[in-house]
């Protein structure tokens, strides 16, 4: 058992109110680790007030299985609260900036710890998902009163398959062992897969548009630029566009890829992925970051877009020259 596990548990025991945050624009691991931890603590400490906060993303409402994905709490709840932030590399990305009002802050994350924050930090950047860490936290302290439930196991499993791309990106034994233990709790994992893979008719048509507009450079870098008017024309509703991120990877010659998605204000959200070269260092130079092979960044004009393209293209060429 790592000492940090005991340190975090000791802080949890000291507080009557615990508020759990995660990052903005949440993905399944942000939700999974946050809500999984909340469910574990609610089962283990029914006398405490355990909240999960943050803006809800309608396209991921299925994760709640009919339940809200966030609690609405007043500012006064933070006065004597312990705040735990899950799956968030740096503090500007924390959803709901009231996290600063907590008496003590715990950071639990699996991204590189380039911008530390909080009074207690548990960061393991080799873990495939923060949800894996939350399960290990339970596992290490089960003999000290922590309880796992079907609800918590379901959330953590969603987080793991989300960040591993349904086990396509992370194939380590640790991840499979944790996933194997989670499914023994009896939740309907087939229903989860159906929710993650089923698309609306408009979303399928949008996927076709993305496939037809991928630019592929000789280096193996594939990218597509999605203008806001094009995105809006497909009337995707609450689905968002995250479902197209893996599409360029289906091309056998693609070694790294990017989706440039124009926002309402004209900025471009950049989703970067790689099979070979490390890209998070590139993302960091464009107001982003993430994992070595899966990162996010921002481009604020067409010149920035070209800079990102050039950087990844150059990295692939250098890798091939070695």
PDB file of C-alpha atoms in Angstrom:
ATOM      1  CA  UNK A   1       0.000   0.000   0.000  1.00  0.00           C
ATOM      2  CA  UNK A   2       1.388   3.397  -0.972  1.00  0.00           C
ATOM      3  CA  UNK A   3       1.559   5.953   1.832  1.00  0.00           C
ATOM      4  CA  UNK A   4      -0.341   8.447  -0.310  1.00  0.00           C
ATOM      5  CA  UNK A   5      -3.386   6.132  -0.170  1.00  0.00           C
ATOM      6  CA  UNK A   6      -3.399   6.316   3.615  1.00  0.00           C
ATOM      7  CA  UNK A   7      -2.754  10.060   3.599  1.00  0.00           C
ATOM      8  CA  UNK A   8      -5.748  10.706   1.336  1.00  0.00           C
ATOM      9  CA  UNK A   9      -7.993   8.411   3.362  1.00  0.00           C
ATOM     10  CA  UNK A  10      -6.952  10.214   6.556  1.00  0.00           C
ATOM     11  CA  UNK A  11      -8.016  13.536   5.021  1.00  0.00           C
ATOM     12  CA  UNK A  12     -11.329  12.067   3.920  1.00  0.00           C
ATOM     13  CA  UNK A  13     -12.005  10.837   7.454  1.00  0.00           C
ATOM     14  CA  UNK A  14     -11.293  14.298   8.887  1.00  0.00           C
ATOM     15  CA  UNK A  15     -13.976  16.075   6.867  1.00  0.00           C
ATOM     16  CA  UNK A  16     -17.776  15.893   6.988  1.00  0.00           C
ATOM     17  CA  UNK A  17     -18.088  17.448   3.514  1.00  0.00           C
ATOM     18  CA  UNK A  18     -16.132  16.254   0.465  1.00  0.00           C
ATOM     19  CA  UNK A  19     -16.546  17.886  -2.939  1.00  0.00           C
ATOM     20  CA  UNK A  20     -15.151  16.118  -5.994  1.00  0.00           C
ATOM     21  CA  UNK A  21     -14.240  18.056  -9.138  1.00  0.00           C
ATOM     22  CA  UNK A  22     -12.965  17.026 -12.593  1.00  0.00           C
ATOM     23  CA  UNK A  23     -11.846  18.796 -15.743  1.00  0.00           C
ATOM     24  CA  UNK A  24     -13.794  20.987 -18.139  1.00  0.00           C
ATOM     25  CA  UNK A  25     -15.190  19.344 -21.272  1.00  0.00           C
ATOM     26  CA  UNK A  26     -15.294  16.015 -19.418  1.00  0.00           C
ATOM     27  CA  UNK A  27     -14.603  12.709 -21.109  1.00  0.00           C
ATOM     28  CA  UNK A  28     -15.617   9.283 -19.760  1.00  0.00           C
ATOM     29  CA  UNK A  29     -12.565   9.027 -17.494  1.00  0.00           C
ATOM     30  CA  UNK A  30     -13.225  12.443 -15.963  1.00  0.00           C
ATOM     31  CA  UNK A  31     -16.779  11.371 -15.180  1.00  0.00           C
ATOM     32  CA  UNK A  32     -15.846   7.802 -14.335  1.00  0.00           C
ATOM     33  CA  UNK A  33     -13.145   8.651 -11.802  1.00  0.00           C
ATOM     34  CA  UNK A  34     -15.149  11.473 -10.243  1.00  0.00           C
ATOM     35  CA  UNK A  35     -18.450   9.612  -9.940  1.00  0.00           C
ATOM     36  CA  UNK A  36     -16.764   6.316  -9.128  1.00  0.00           C
ATOM     37  CA  UNK A  37     -14.937   7.912  -6.206  1.00  0.00           C
ATOM     38  CA  UNK A  38     -18.139   9.596  -5.071  1.00  0.00           C
ATOM     39  CA  UNK A  39     -20.012   6.263  -5.091  1.00  0.00           C
ATOM     40  CA  UNK A  40     -17.220   4.542  -3.131  1.00  0.00           C
ATOM     41  CA  UNK A  41     -17.155   7.271  -0.495  1.00  0.00           C
ATOM     42  CA  UNK A  42     -20.943   7.429  -0.217  1.00  0.00           C
ATOM     43  CA  UNK A  43     -21.074   3.685   0.434  1.00  0.00           C
ATOM     44  CA  UNK A  44     -18.140   3.823   2.854  1.00  0.00           C
ATOM     45  CA  UNK A  45     -19.139   6.971   4.773  1.00  0.00           C
ATOM     46  CA  UNK A  46     -22.932   7.341   4.587  1.00  0.00           C
ATOM     47  CA  UNK A  47     -22.828   9.969   7.338  1.00  0.00           C
ATOM     48  CA  UNK A  48     -20.758  12.374   5.194  1.00  0.00           C
ATOM     49  CA  UNK A  49     -21.879  14.764   2.469  1.00  0.00           C
ATOM     50  CA  UNK A  50     -20.155  13.701  -0.763  1.00  0.00           C
ATOM     51  CA  UNK A  51     -20.745  15.905  -3.803  1.00  0.00           C
ATOM     52  CA  UNK A  52     -19.647  15.743  -7.455  1.00  0.00           C
ATOM     53  CA  UNK A  53     -19.722  19.056  -9.313  1.00  0.00           C
ATOM     54  CA  UNK A  54     -19.150  20.460 -12.785  1.00  0.00           C
ATOM     55  CA  UNK A  55     -20.995  21.388 -15.941  1.00  0.00           C
ATOM     56  CA  UNK A  56     -22.879  18.475 -17.462  1.00  0.00           C
ATOM     57  CA  UNK A  57     -22.267  17.440 -21.080  1.00  0.00           C
ATOM     58  CA  UNK A  58     -25.579  16.302 -22.610  1.00  0.00           C
ATOM     59  CA  UNK A  59     -23.850  14.013 -25.110  1.00  0.00           C
ATOM     60  CA  UNK A  60     -22.533  11.928 -22.200  1.00  0.00           C
ATOM     61  CA  UNK A  61     -25.762  11.877 -20.214  1.00  0.00           C
ATOM     62  CA  UNK A  62     -25.949   8.090 -20.726  1.00  0.00           C
ATOM     63  CA  UNK A  63     -23.115   7.714 -18.210  1.00  0.00           C
ATOM     64  CA  UNK A  64     -25.530   8.681 -15.442  1.00  0.00           C
ATOM     65  CA  UNK A  65     -27.914   5.879 -16.405  1.00  0.00           C
ATOM     66  CA  UNK A  66     -30.891   8.125 -15.717  1.00  0.00           C
ATOM     67  CA  UNK A  67     -29.268  10.007 -12.844  1.00  0.00           C
ATOM     68  CA  UNK A  68     -27.780  13.547 -12.916  1.00  0.00           C
ATOM     69  CA  UNK A  69     -24.050  13.712 -13.550  1.00  0.00           C
ATOM     70  CA  UNK A  70     -23.469  16.594 -11.131  1.00  0.00           C
ATOM     71  CA  UNK A  71     -24.774  18.003  -7.867  1.00  0.00           C
ATOM     72  CA  UNK A  72     -25.826  21.614  -7.454  1.00  0.00           C
ATOM     73  CA  UNK A  73     -24.376  23.005  -4.253  1.00  0.00           C
ATOM     74  CA  UNK A  74     -24.161  26.495  -2.710  1.00  0.00           C
ATOM     75  CA  UNK A  75     -20.901  28.372  -2.213  1.00  0.00           C
ATOM     76  CA  UNK A  76     -21.256  27.876   1.525  1.00  0.00           C
ATOM     77  CA  UNK A  77     -20.686  24.105   1.097  1.00  0.00           C
ATOM     78  CA  UNK A  78     -16.976  24.783   0.546  1.00  0.00           C
ATOM     79  CA  UNK A  79     -16.379  26.553   3.860  1.00  0.00           C
ATOM     80  CA  UNK A  80     -15.378  23.399   5.727  1.00  0.00           C
ATOM     81  CA  UNK A  81     -14.896  21.020   2.815  1.00  0.00           C
ATOM     82  CA  UNK A  82     -12.169  18.781   1.482  1.00  0.00           C
ATOM     83  CA  UNK A  83     -11.900  19.159  -2.294  1.00  0.00           C
ATOM     84  CA  UNK A  84     -10.671  16.256  -4.435  1.00  0.00           C
ATOM     85  CA  UNK A  85      -9.876  16.957  -8.092  1.00  0.00           C
ATOM     86  CA  UNK A  86      -9.811  13.969 -10.447  1.00  0.00           C
ATOM     87  CA  UNK A  87      -8.224  13.572 -13.870  1.00  0.00           C
ATOM     88  CA  UNK A  88      -7.134  17.209 -14.274  1.00  0.00           C
ATOM     89  CA  UNK A  89      -3.535  18.094 -15.112  1.00  0.00           C
ATOM     90  CA  UNK A  90      -3.575  21.832 -14.362  1.00  0.00           C
ATOM     91  CA  UNK A  91      -5.777  24.108 -12.313  1.00  0.00           C
ATOM     92  CA  UNK A  92      -7.147  26.328 -15.143  1.00  0.00           C
ATOM     93  CA  UNK A  93      -8.854  23.213 -16.545  1.00  0.00           C
ATOM     94  CA  UNK A  94     -10.682  22.368 -13.319  1.00  0.00           C
ATOM     95  CA  UNK A  95     -14.420  22.689 -13.867  1.00  0.00           C
ATOM     96  CA  UNK A  96     -16.081  25.039 -11.356  1.00  0.00           C
ATOM     97  CA  UNK A  97     -13.402  27.340  -9.976  1.00  0.00           C
ATOM     98  CA  UNK A  98     -14.936  27.224  -6.502  1.00  0.00           C
ATOM     99  CA  UNK A  99     -12.552  24.330  -5.861  1.00  0.00           C
ATOM    100  CA  UNK A 100     -10.123  26.950  -4.537  1.00  0.00           C
ATOM    101  CA  UNK A 101     -12.502  27.616  -1.621  1.00  0.00           C
ATOM    102  CA  UNK A 102     -11.990  24.183  -0.072  1.00  0.00           C
ATOM    103  CA  UNK A 103      -9.959  24.007   3.124  1.00  0.00           C
ATOM    104  CA  UNK A 104      -7.619  21.398   1.621  1.00  0.00           C
ATOM    105  CA  UNK A 105      -7.143  20.147  -1.932  1.00  0.00           C
ATOM    106  CA  UNK A 106      -6.273  16.641  -3.138  1.00  0.00           C
ATOM    107  CA  UNK A 107      -5.160  16.018  -6.723  1.00  0.00           C
ATOM    108  CA  UNK A 108      -5.588  12.520  -8.203  1.00  0.00           C
ATOM    109  CA  UNK A 109      -4.487  12.258 -11.820  1.00  0.00           C
ATOM    110  CA  UNK A 110      -2.691  10.224 -14.473  1.00  0.00           C
ATOM    111  CA  UNK A 111      -1.455  13.070 -16.686  1.00  0.00           C
ATOM    112  CA  UNK A 112       2.149  14.308 -16.487  1.00  0.00           C
ATOM    113  CA  UNK A 113       2.430  16.486 -13.378  1.00  0.00           C
ATOM    114  CA  UNK A 114       3.846  19.522 -15.166  1.00  0.00           C
ATOM    115  CA  UNK A 115       1.666  21.981 -13.208  1.00  0.00           C
ATOM    116  CA  UNK A 116       1.288  20.743  -9.622  1.00  0.00           C
ATOM    117  CA  UNK A 117      -1.510  22.103  -7.436  1.00  0.00           C
ATOM    118  CA  UNK A 118      -3.204  21.157  -4.187  1.00  0.00           C
ATOM    119  CA  UNK A 119      -2.054  20.166  -0.706  1.00  0.00           C
ATOM    120  CA  UNK A 120      -1.925  16.451  -1.534  1.00  0.00           C
ATOM    121  CA  UNK A 121      -0.960  15.057  -4.938  1.00  0.00           C
ATOM    122  CA  UNK A 122      -1.241  11.505  -6.189  1.00  0.00           C
ATOM    123  CA  UNK A 123      -0.142  11.450  -9.814  1.00  0.00           C
ATOM    124  CA  UNK A 124       0.884   8.363 -11.784  1.00  0.00           C
ATOM    125  CA  UNK A 125       1.321   9.263 -15.434  1.00  0.00           C
ATOM    126  CA  UNK A 126       1.942   5.662 -16.444  1.00  0.00           C
ATOM    127  CA  UNK A 127      -1.585   4.651 -15.430  1.00  0.00           C
ATOM    128  CA  UNK A 128      -3.947   4.206 -18.367  1.00  0.00           C
ATOM    129  CA  UNK A 129      -6.776   6.101 -16.666  1.00  0.00           C
ATOM    130  CA  UNK A 130      -7.510   7.950 -13.447  1.00  0.00           C
ATOM    131  CA  UNK A 131     -10.317   5.445 -12.951  1.00  0.00           C
ATOM    132  CA  UNK A 132      -7.639   2.770 -12.564  1.00  0.00           C
ATOM    133  CA  UNK A 133      -6.101   4.791  -9.745  1.00  0.00           C
ATOM    134  CA  UNK A 134      -9.463   5.157  -8.006  1.00  0.00           C
ATOM    135  CA  UNK A 135      -9.944   1.388  -8.075  1.00  0.00           C
ATOM    136  CA  UNK A 136      -6.441   0.888  -6.702  1.00  0.00           C
ATOM    137  CA  UNK A 137      -7.262   3.364  -3.937  1.00  0.00           C
ATOM    138  CA  UNK A 138     -10.264   1.244  -2.979  1.00  0.00           C
ATOM    139  CA  UNK A 139      -8.291  -1.980  -3.342  1.00  0.00           C
ATOM    140  CA  UNK A 140      -5.453  -0.782  -1.094  1.00  0.00           C
ATOM    141  CA  UNK A 141      -7.846   0.358   1.639  1.00  0.00           C
ATOM    142  CA  UNK A 142     -10.685  -2.159   1.481  1.00  0.00           C
ATOM    143  CA  UNK A 143      -9.526  -3.586   4.791  1.00  0.00           C
ATOM    144  CA  UNK A 144      -9.817  -0.105   6.307  1.00  0.00           C
ATOM    145  CA  UNK A 145     -13.485   0.358   5.480  1.00  0.00           C
ATOM    146  CA  UNK A 146     -13.701   1.373   1.836  1.00  0.00           C
ATOM    147  CA  UNK A 147     -16.569  -0.294  -0.011  1.00  0.00           C
ATOM    148  CA  UNK A 148     -17.028  -1.013  -3.697  1.00  0.00           C
ATOM    149  CA  UNK A 149     -20.523  -1.076  -5.209  1.00  0.00           C
ATOM    150  CA  UNK A 150     -21.961  -2.032  -8.583  1.00  0.00           C
ATOM    151  CA  UNK A 151     -22.605   1.656  -9.252  1.00  0.00           C
ATOM    152  CA  UNK A 152     -19.000   2.631  -8.498  1.00  0.00           C
ATOM    153  CA  UNK A 153     -17.617  -0.276 -10.519  1.00  0.00           C
ATOM    154  CA  UNK A 154     -19.723   0.724 -13.518  1.00  0.00           C
ATOM    155  CA  UNK A 155     -18.447   4.307 -13.442  1.00  0.00           C
ATOM    156  CA  UNK A 156     -14.828   3.211 -13.148  1.00  0.00           C
ATOM    157  CA  UNK A 157     -15.206   0.721 -15.986  1.00  0.00           C
ATOM    158  CA  UNK A 158     -16.642   3.484 -18.197  1.00  0.00           C
ATOM    159  CA  UNK A 159     -13.646   5.646 -17.364  1.00  0.00           C
ATOM    160  CA  UNK A 160     -11.183   2.917 -18.260  1.00  0.00           C
ATOM    161  CA  UNK A 161     -12.692   1.941 -21.591  1.00  0.00           C
ATOM    162  CA  UNK A 162     -13.069   5.619 -22.432  1.00  0.00           C
ATOM    163  CA  UNK A 163      -9.429   6.568 -21.920  1.00  0.00           C
ATOM    164  CA  UNK A 164      -8.058   3.353 -23.408  1.00  0.00           C
ATOM    165  CA  UNK A 165     -10.249   3.586 -26.506  1.00  0.00           C
ATOM    166  CA  UNK A 166     -11.946   0.325 -25.502  1.00  0.00           C
ATOM    167  CA  UNK A 167      -8.484  -1.166 -24.816  1.00  0.00           C
ATOM    168  CA  UNK A 168      -6.991  -0.086 -28.150  1.00  0.00           C
ATOM    169  CA  UNK A 169      -4.483   2.425 -26.714  1.00  0.00           C
ATOM    170  CA  UNK A 170      -3.445   0.860 -23.403  1.00  0.00           C
ATOM    171  CA  UNK A 171      -2.813  -2.854 -23.281  1.00  0.00           C
ATOM    172  CA  UNK A 172      -0.939  -3.229 -19.995  1.00  0.00           C
ATOM    173  CA  UNK A 173      -1.766  -6.076 -17.642  1.00  0.00           C
ATOM    174  CA  UNK A 174      -2.673  -3.687 -14.830  1.00  0.00           C
ATOM    175  CA  UNK A 175      -5.504  -2.167 -16.861  1.00  0.00           C
ATOM    176  CA  UNK A 176      -6.922  -5.546 -17.867  1.00  0.00           C
ATOM    177  CA  UNK A 177      -6.680  -6.844 -14.301  1.00  0.00           C
ATOM    178  CA  UNK A 178      -8.622  -3.891 -12.933  1.00  0.00           C
ATOM    179  CA  UNK A 179     -11.236  -4.096 -15.699  1.00  0.00           C
ATOM    180  CA  UNK A 180     -11.612  -7.821 -15.085  1.00  0.00           C
ATOM    181  CA  UNK A 181     -12.262  -7.250 -11.392  1.00  0.00           C
ATOM    182  CA  UNK A 182     -14.740  -4.450 -12.058  1.00  0.00           C
ATOM    183  CA  UNK A 183     -17.003  -6.518 -14.319  1.00  0.00           C
ATOM    184  CA  UNK A 184     -17.500  -9.028 -11.504  1.00  0.00           C
ATOM    185  CA  UNK A 185     -19.757  -6.469  -9.814  1.00  0.00           C
ATOM    186  CA  UNK A 186     -22.586  -7.273 -12.194  1.00  0.00           C
ATOM    187  CA  UNK A 187     -23.302  -4.092 -14.164  1.00  0.00           C
ATOM    188  CA  UNK A 188     -24.448  -4.374 -17.770  1.00  0.00           C
ATOM    189  CA  UNK A 189     -21.205  -3.758 -19.690  1.00  0.00           C
ATOM    190  CA  UNK A 190     -22.825  -4.582 -23.033  1.00  0.00           C
ATOM    191  CA  UNK A 191     -25.193  -1.667 -22.499  1.00  0.00           C
ATOM    192  CA  UNK A 192     -22.163   0.570 -21.931  1.00  0.00           C
ATOM    193  CA  UNK A 193     -20.542  -0.536 -25.197  1.00  0.00           C
ATOM    194  CA  UNK A 194     -23.794   0.059 -27.059  1.00  0.00           C
ATOM    195  CA  UNK A 195     -24.011   3.591 -25.661  1.00  0.00           C
ATOM    196  CA  UNK A 196     -20.423   4.344 -26.634  1.00  0.00           C
ATOM    197  CA  UNK A 197     -20.607   2.976 -30.174  1.00  0.00           C
ATOM    198  CA  UNK A 198     -24.151   3.734 -31.348  1.00  0.00           C
ATOM    199  CA  UNK A 199     -24.500   6.946 -33.382  1.00  0.00           C
ATOM    200  CA  UNK A 200     -27.418   8.952 -34.705  1.00  0.00           C
ATOM    201  CA  UNK A 201     -28.048   9.051 -38.446  1.00  0.00           C
ATOM    202  CA  UNK A 202     -26.637  12.591 -38.635  1.00  0.00           C
ATOM    203  CA  UNK A 203     -23.536  11.570 -36.676  1.00  0.00           C
ATOM    204  CA  UNK A 204     -22.882   8.737 -39.139  1.00  0.00           C
ATOM    205  CA  UNK A 205     -23.212  11.167 -42.050  1.00  0.00           C
ATOM    206  CA  UNK A 206     -20.825  13.554 -40.300  1.00  0.00           C
ATOM    207  CA  UNK A 207     -18.358  10.685 -39.903  1.00  0.00           C
ATOM    208  CA  UNK A 208     -18.559  10.193 -43.650  1.00  0.00           C
ATOM    209  CA  UNK A 209     -17.761  13.865 -44.197  1.00  0.00           C
ATOM    210  CA  UNK A 210     -14.692  13.565 -41.972  1.00  0.00           C
ATOM    211  CA  UNK A 211     -13.497  10.484 -43.856  1.00  0.00           C
ATOM    212  CA  UNK A 212     -13.805  12.295 -47.171  1.00  0.00           C
ATOM    213  CA  UNK A 213     -11.898  15.360 -46.010  1.00  0.00           C
ATOM    214  CA  UNK A 214      -8.841  13.855 -44.307  1.00  0.00           C
ATOM    215  CA  UNK A 215      -5.573  15.310 -45.564  1.00  0.00           C
ATOM    216  CA  UNK A 216      -2.721  12.789 -45.517  1.00  0.00           C
ATOM    217  CA  UNK A 217       0.894  13.978 -45.722  1.00  0.00           C
ATOM    218  CA  UNK A 218       3.772  11.754 -46.925  1.00  0.00           C
ATOM    219  CA  UNK A 219       5.097  11.605 -43.358  1.00  0.00           C
ATOM    220  CA  UNK A 220       1.965   9.772 -42.252  1.00  0.00           C
ATOM    221  CA  UNK A 221       0.289  12.755 -40.582  1.00  0.00           C
ATOM    222  CA  UNK A 222      -3.437  12.903 -41.229  1.00  0.00           C
ATOM    223  CA  UNK A 223      -5.614  15.845 -40.313  1.00  0.00           C
ATOM    224  CA  UNK A 224      -9.014  17.358 -40.966  1.00  0.00           C
ATOM    225  CA  UNK A 225     -10.182  20.938 -40.386  1.00  0.00           C
ATOM    226  CA  UNK A 226     -13.808  21.206 -39.349  1.00  0.00           C
ATOM    227  CA  UNK A 227     -15.368  24.633 -39.816  1.00  0.00           C
ATOM    228  CA  UNK A 228     -18.176  25.633 -37.484  1.00  0.00           C
ATOM    229  CA  UNK A 229     -20.737  26.130 -40.257  1.00  0.00           C
ATOM    230  CA  UNK A 230     -20.066  22.606 -41.539  1.00  0.00           C
ATOM    231  CA  UNK A 231     -20.451  21.101 -38.068  1.00  0.00           C
ATOM    232  CA  UNK A 232     -23.690  22.993 -37.496  1.00  0.00           C
ATOM    233  CA  UNK A 233     -25.076  21.855 -40.844  1.00  0.00           C
ATOM    234  CA  UNK A 234     -25.148  18.247 -39.619  1.00  0.00           C
ATOM    235  CA  UNK A 235     -27.377  19.140 -36.640  1.00  0.00           C
ATOM    236  CA  UNK A 236     -25.533  16.862 -34.227  1.00  0.00           C
ATOM    237  CA  UNK A 237     -27.475  18.119 -31.228  1.00  0.00           C
ATOM    238  CA  UNK A 238     -25.941  16.963 -27.968  1.00  0.00           C
ATOM    239  CA  UNK A 239     -23.680  14.366 -29.575  1.00  0.00           C
ATOM    240  CA  UNK A 240     -20.669  16.658 -29.903  1.00  0.00           C
ATOM    241  CA  UNK A 241     -17.841  15.659 -32.232  1.00  0.00           C
ATOM    242  CA  UNK A 242     -15.576  13.503 -30.067  1.00  0.00           C
ATOM    243  CA  UNK A 243     -16.808  10.365 -31.841  1.00  0.00           C
ATOM    244  CA  UNK A 244     -14.805  11.267 -34.971  1.00  0.00           C
ATOM    245  CA  UNK A 245     -11.411  11.460 -33.217  1.00  0.00           C
ATOM    246  CA  UNK A 246     -10.402   7.909 -34.093  1.00  0.00           C
ATOM    247  CA  UNK A 247     -11.519   8.022 -37.740  1.00  0.00           C
ATOM    248  CA  UNK A 248      -8.141   8.982 -39.296  1.00  0.00           C
ATOM    249  CA  UNK A 249      -6.490   6.087 -37.449  1.00  0.00           C
ATOM    250  CA  UNK A 250      -8.322   3.652 -39.722  1.00  0.00           C
ATOM    251  CA  UNK A 251      -6.039   4.639 -42.599  1.00  0.00           C
ATOM    252  CA  UNK A 252      -3.129   2.216 -42.666  1.00  0.00           C
ATOM    253  CA  UNK A 253      -0.558   4.880 -43.581  1.00  0.00           C
ATOM    254  CA  UNK A 254      -1.515   7.240 -40.747  1.00  0.00           C
ATOM    255  CA  UNK A 255       1.038   7.437 -37.938  1.00  0.00           C
ATOM    256  CA  UNK A 256      -0.335  10.548 -36.193  1.00  0.00           C
ATOM    257  CA  UNK A 257      -3.448  12.614 -36.709  1.00  0.00           C
ATOM    258  CA  UNK A 258      -5.322  15.720 -35.648  1.00  0.00           C
ATOM    259  CA  UNK A 259      -8.872  17.018 -35.665  1.00  0.00           C
ATOM    260  CA  UNK A 260      -9.113  20.823 -35.810  1.00  0.00           C
ATOM    261  CA  UNK A 261     -12.601  21.832 -34.671  1.00  0.00           C
ATOM    262  CA  UNK A 262     -13.653  25.456 -34.976  1.00  0.00           C
ATOM    263  CA  UNK A 263     -15.435  26.845 -31.917  1.00  0.00           C
ATOM    264  CA  UNK A 264     -18.173  29.475 -31.855  1.00  0.00           C
ATOM    265  CA  UNK A 265     -15.603  32.215 -31.143  1.00  0.00           C
ATOM    266  CA  UNK A 266     -13.399  31.229 -34.083  1.00  0.00           C
ATOM    267  CA  UNK A 267     -10.719  29.404 -32.073  1.00  0.00           C
ATOM    268  CA  UNK A 268      -9.895  25.792 -32.957  1.00  0.00           C
ATOM    269  CA  UNK A 269      -9.889  22.950 -30.496  1.00  0.00           C
ATOM    270  CA  UNK A 270      -7.167  20.499 -31.525  1.00  0.00           C
ATOM    271  CA  UNK A 271      -7.347  16.794 -30.764  1.00  0.00           C
ATOM    272  CA  UNK A 272      -3.967  15.149 -31.328  1.00  0.00           C
ATOM    273  CA  UNK A 273      -3.283  11.418 -31.472  1.00  0.00           C
ATOM    274  CA  UNK A 274      -0.230   9.339 -32.406  1.00  0.00           C
ATOM    275  CA  UNK A 275       0.901   5.786 -32.956  1.00  0.00           C
ATOM    276  CA  UNK A 276       4.615   6.599 -32.894  1.00  0.00           C
ATOM    277  CA  UNK A 277       5.980  10.042 -32.005  1.00  0.00           C
ATOM    278  CA  UNK A 278       5.355  11.764 -28.664  1.00  0.00           C
ATOM    279  CA  UNK A 279       2.884  14.617 -29.145  1.00  0.00           C
ATOM    280  CA  UNK A 280       2.126  15.986 -25.687  1.00  0.00           C
ATOM    281  CA  UNK A 281       5.263  18.138 -25.790  1.00  0.00           C
ATOM    282  CA  UNK A 282       3.952  19.677 -29.009  1.00  0.00           C
ATOM    283  CA  UNK A 283       0.522  20.195 -27.453  1.00  0.00           C
ATOM    284  CA  UNK A 284       2.097  22.024 -24.516  1.00  0.00           C
ATOM    285  CA  UNK A 285       3.416  24.659 -26.915  1.00  0.00           C
ATOM    286  CA  UNK A 286      -0.135  25.324 -28.072  1.00  0.00           C
ATOM    287  CA  UNK A 287      -1.891  25.868 -24.730  1.00  0.00           C
ATOM    288  CA  UNK A 288      -2.557  22.178 -24.276  1.00  0.00           C
ATOM    289  CA  UNK A 289      -1.096  18.943 -23.016  1.00  0.00           C
ATOM    290  CA  UNK A 290      -2.048  15.399 -22.181  1.00  0.00           C
ATOM    291  CA  UNK A 291      -0.567  11.965 -22.705  1.00  0.00           C
ATOM    292  CA  UNK A 292       2.388  11.087 -24.944  1.00  0.00           C
ATOM    293  CA  UNK A 293       0.103   9.594 -27.599  1.00  0.00           C
ATOM    294  CA  UNK A 294      -3.184  11.427 -26.914  1.00  0.00           C
ATOM    295  CA  UNK A 295      -3.297  15.158 -26.264  1.00  0.00           C
ATOM    296  CA  UNK A 296      -5.304  18.307 -26.793  1.00  0.00           C
ATOM    297  CA  UNK A 297      -4.296  21.821 -27.807  1.00  0.00           C
ATOM    298  CA  UNK A 298      -5.614  25.115 -29.186  1.00  0.00           C
ATOM    299  CA  UNK A 299      -5.082  26.984 -32.445  1.00  0.00           C
ATOM    300  CA  UNK A 300      -6.344  30.557 -32.553  1.00  0.00           C
ATOM    301  CA  UNK A 301      -6.120  31.142 -36.289  1.00  0.00           C
ATOM    302  CA  UNK A 302      -5.146  29.445 -39.536  1.00  0.00           C
ATOM    303  CA  UNK A 303      -1.495  30.305 -38.969  1.00  0.00           C
ATOM    304  CA  UNK A 304      -1.569  28.362 -35.682  1.00  0.00           C
ATOM    305  CA  UNK A 305      -3.180  25.423 -37.447  1.00  0.00           C
ATOM    306  CA  UNK A 306      -0.333  25.344 -39.939  1.00  0.00           C
ATOM    307  CA  UNK A 307       2.219  25.535 -37.108  1.00  0.00           C
ATOM    308  CA  UNK A 308       0.697  22.482 -35.431  1.00  0.00           C
ATOM    309  CA  UNK A 309       0.684  20.608 -38.747  1.00  0.00           C
ATOM    310  CA  UNK A 310       4.313  21.535 -39.395  1.00  0.00           C
ATOM    311  CA  UNK A 311       5.440  20.494 -35.918  1.00  0.00           C
ATOM    312  CA  UNK A 312       3.862  17.040 -36.051  1.00  0.00           C
ATOM    313  CA  UNK A 313       4.949  16.549 -39.671  1.00  0.00           C
ATOM    314  CA  UNK A 314       8.543  17.424 -38.722  1.00  0.00           C
ATOM    315  CA  UNK A 315       8.464  15.095 -35.731  1.00  0.00           C
ATOM    316  CA  UNK A 316       7.317  12.194 -37.905  1.00  0.00           C
ATOM    317  CA  UNK A 317       9.976  12.915 -40.524  1.00  0.00           C
ATOM    318  CA  UNK A 318      12.678  13.032 -37.838  1.00  0.00           C
ATOM    319  CA  UNK A 319      11.444   9.769 -36.366  1.00  0.00           C
ATOM    320  CA  UNK A 320      11.567   8.085 -39.757  1.00  0.00           C
ATOM    321  CA  UNK A 321      15.080   9.382 -40.400  1.00  0.00           C
ATOM    322  CA  UNK A 322      16.470   7.776 -37.224  1.00  0.00           C
TER     323      UNK A 322
END
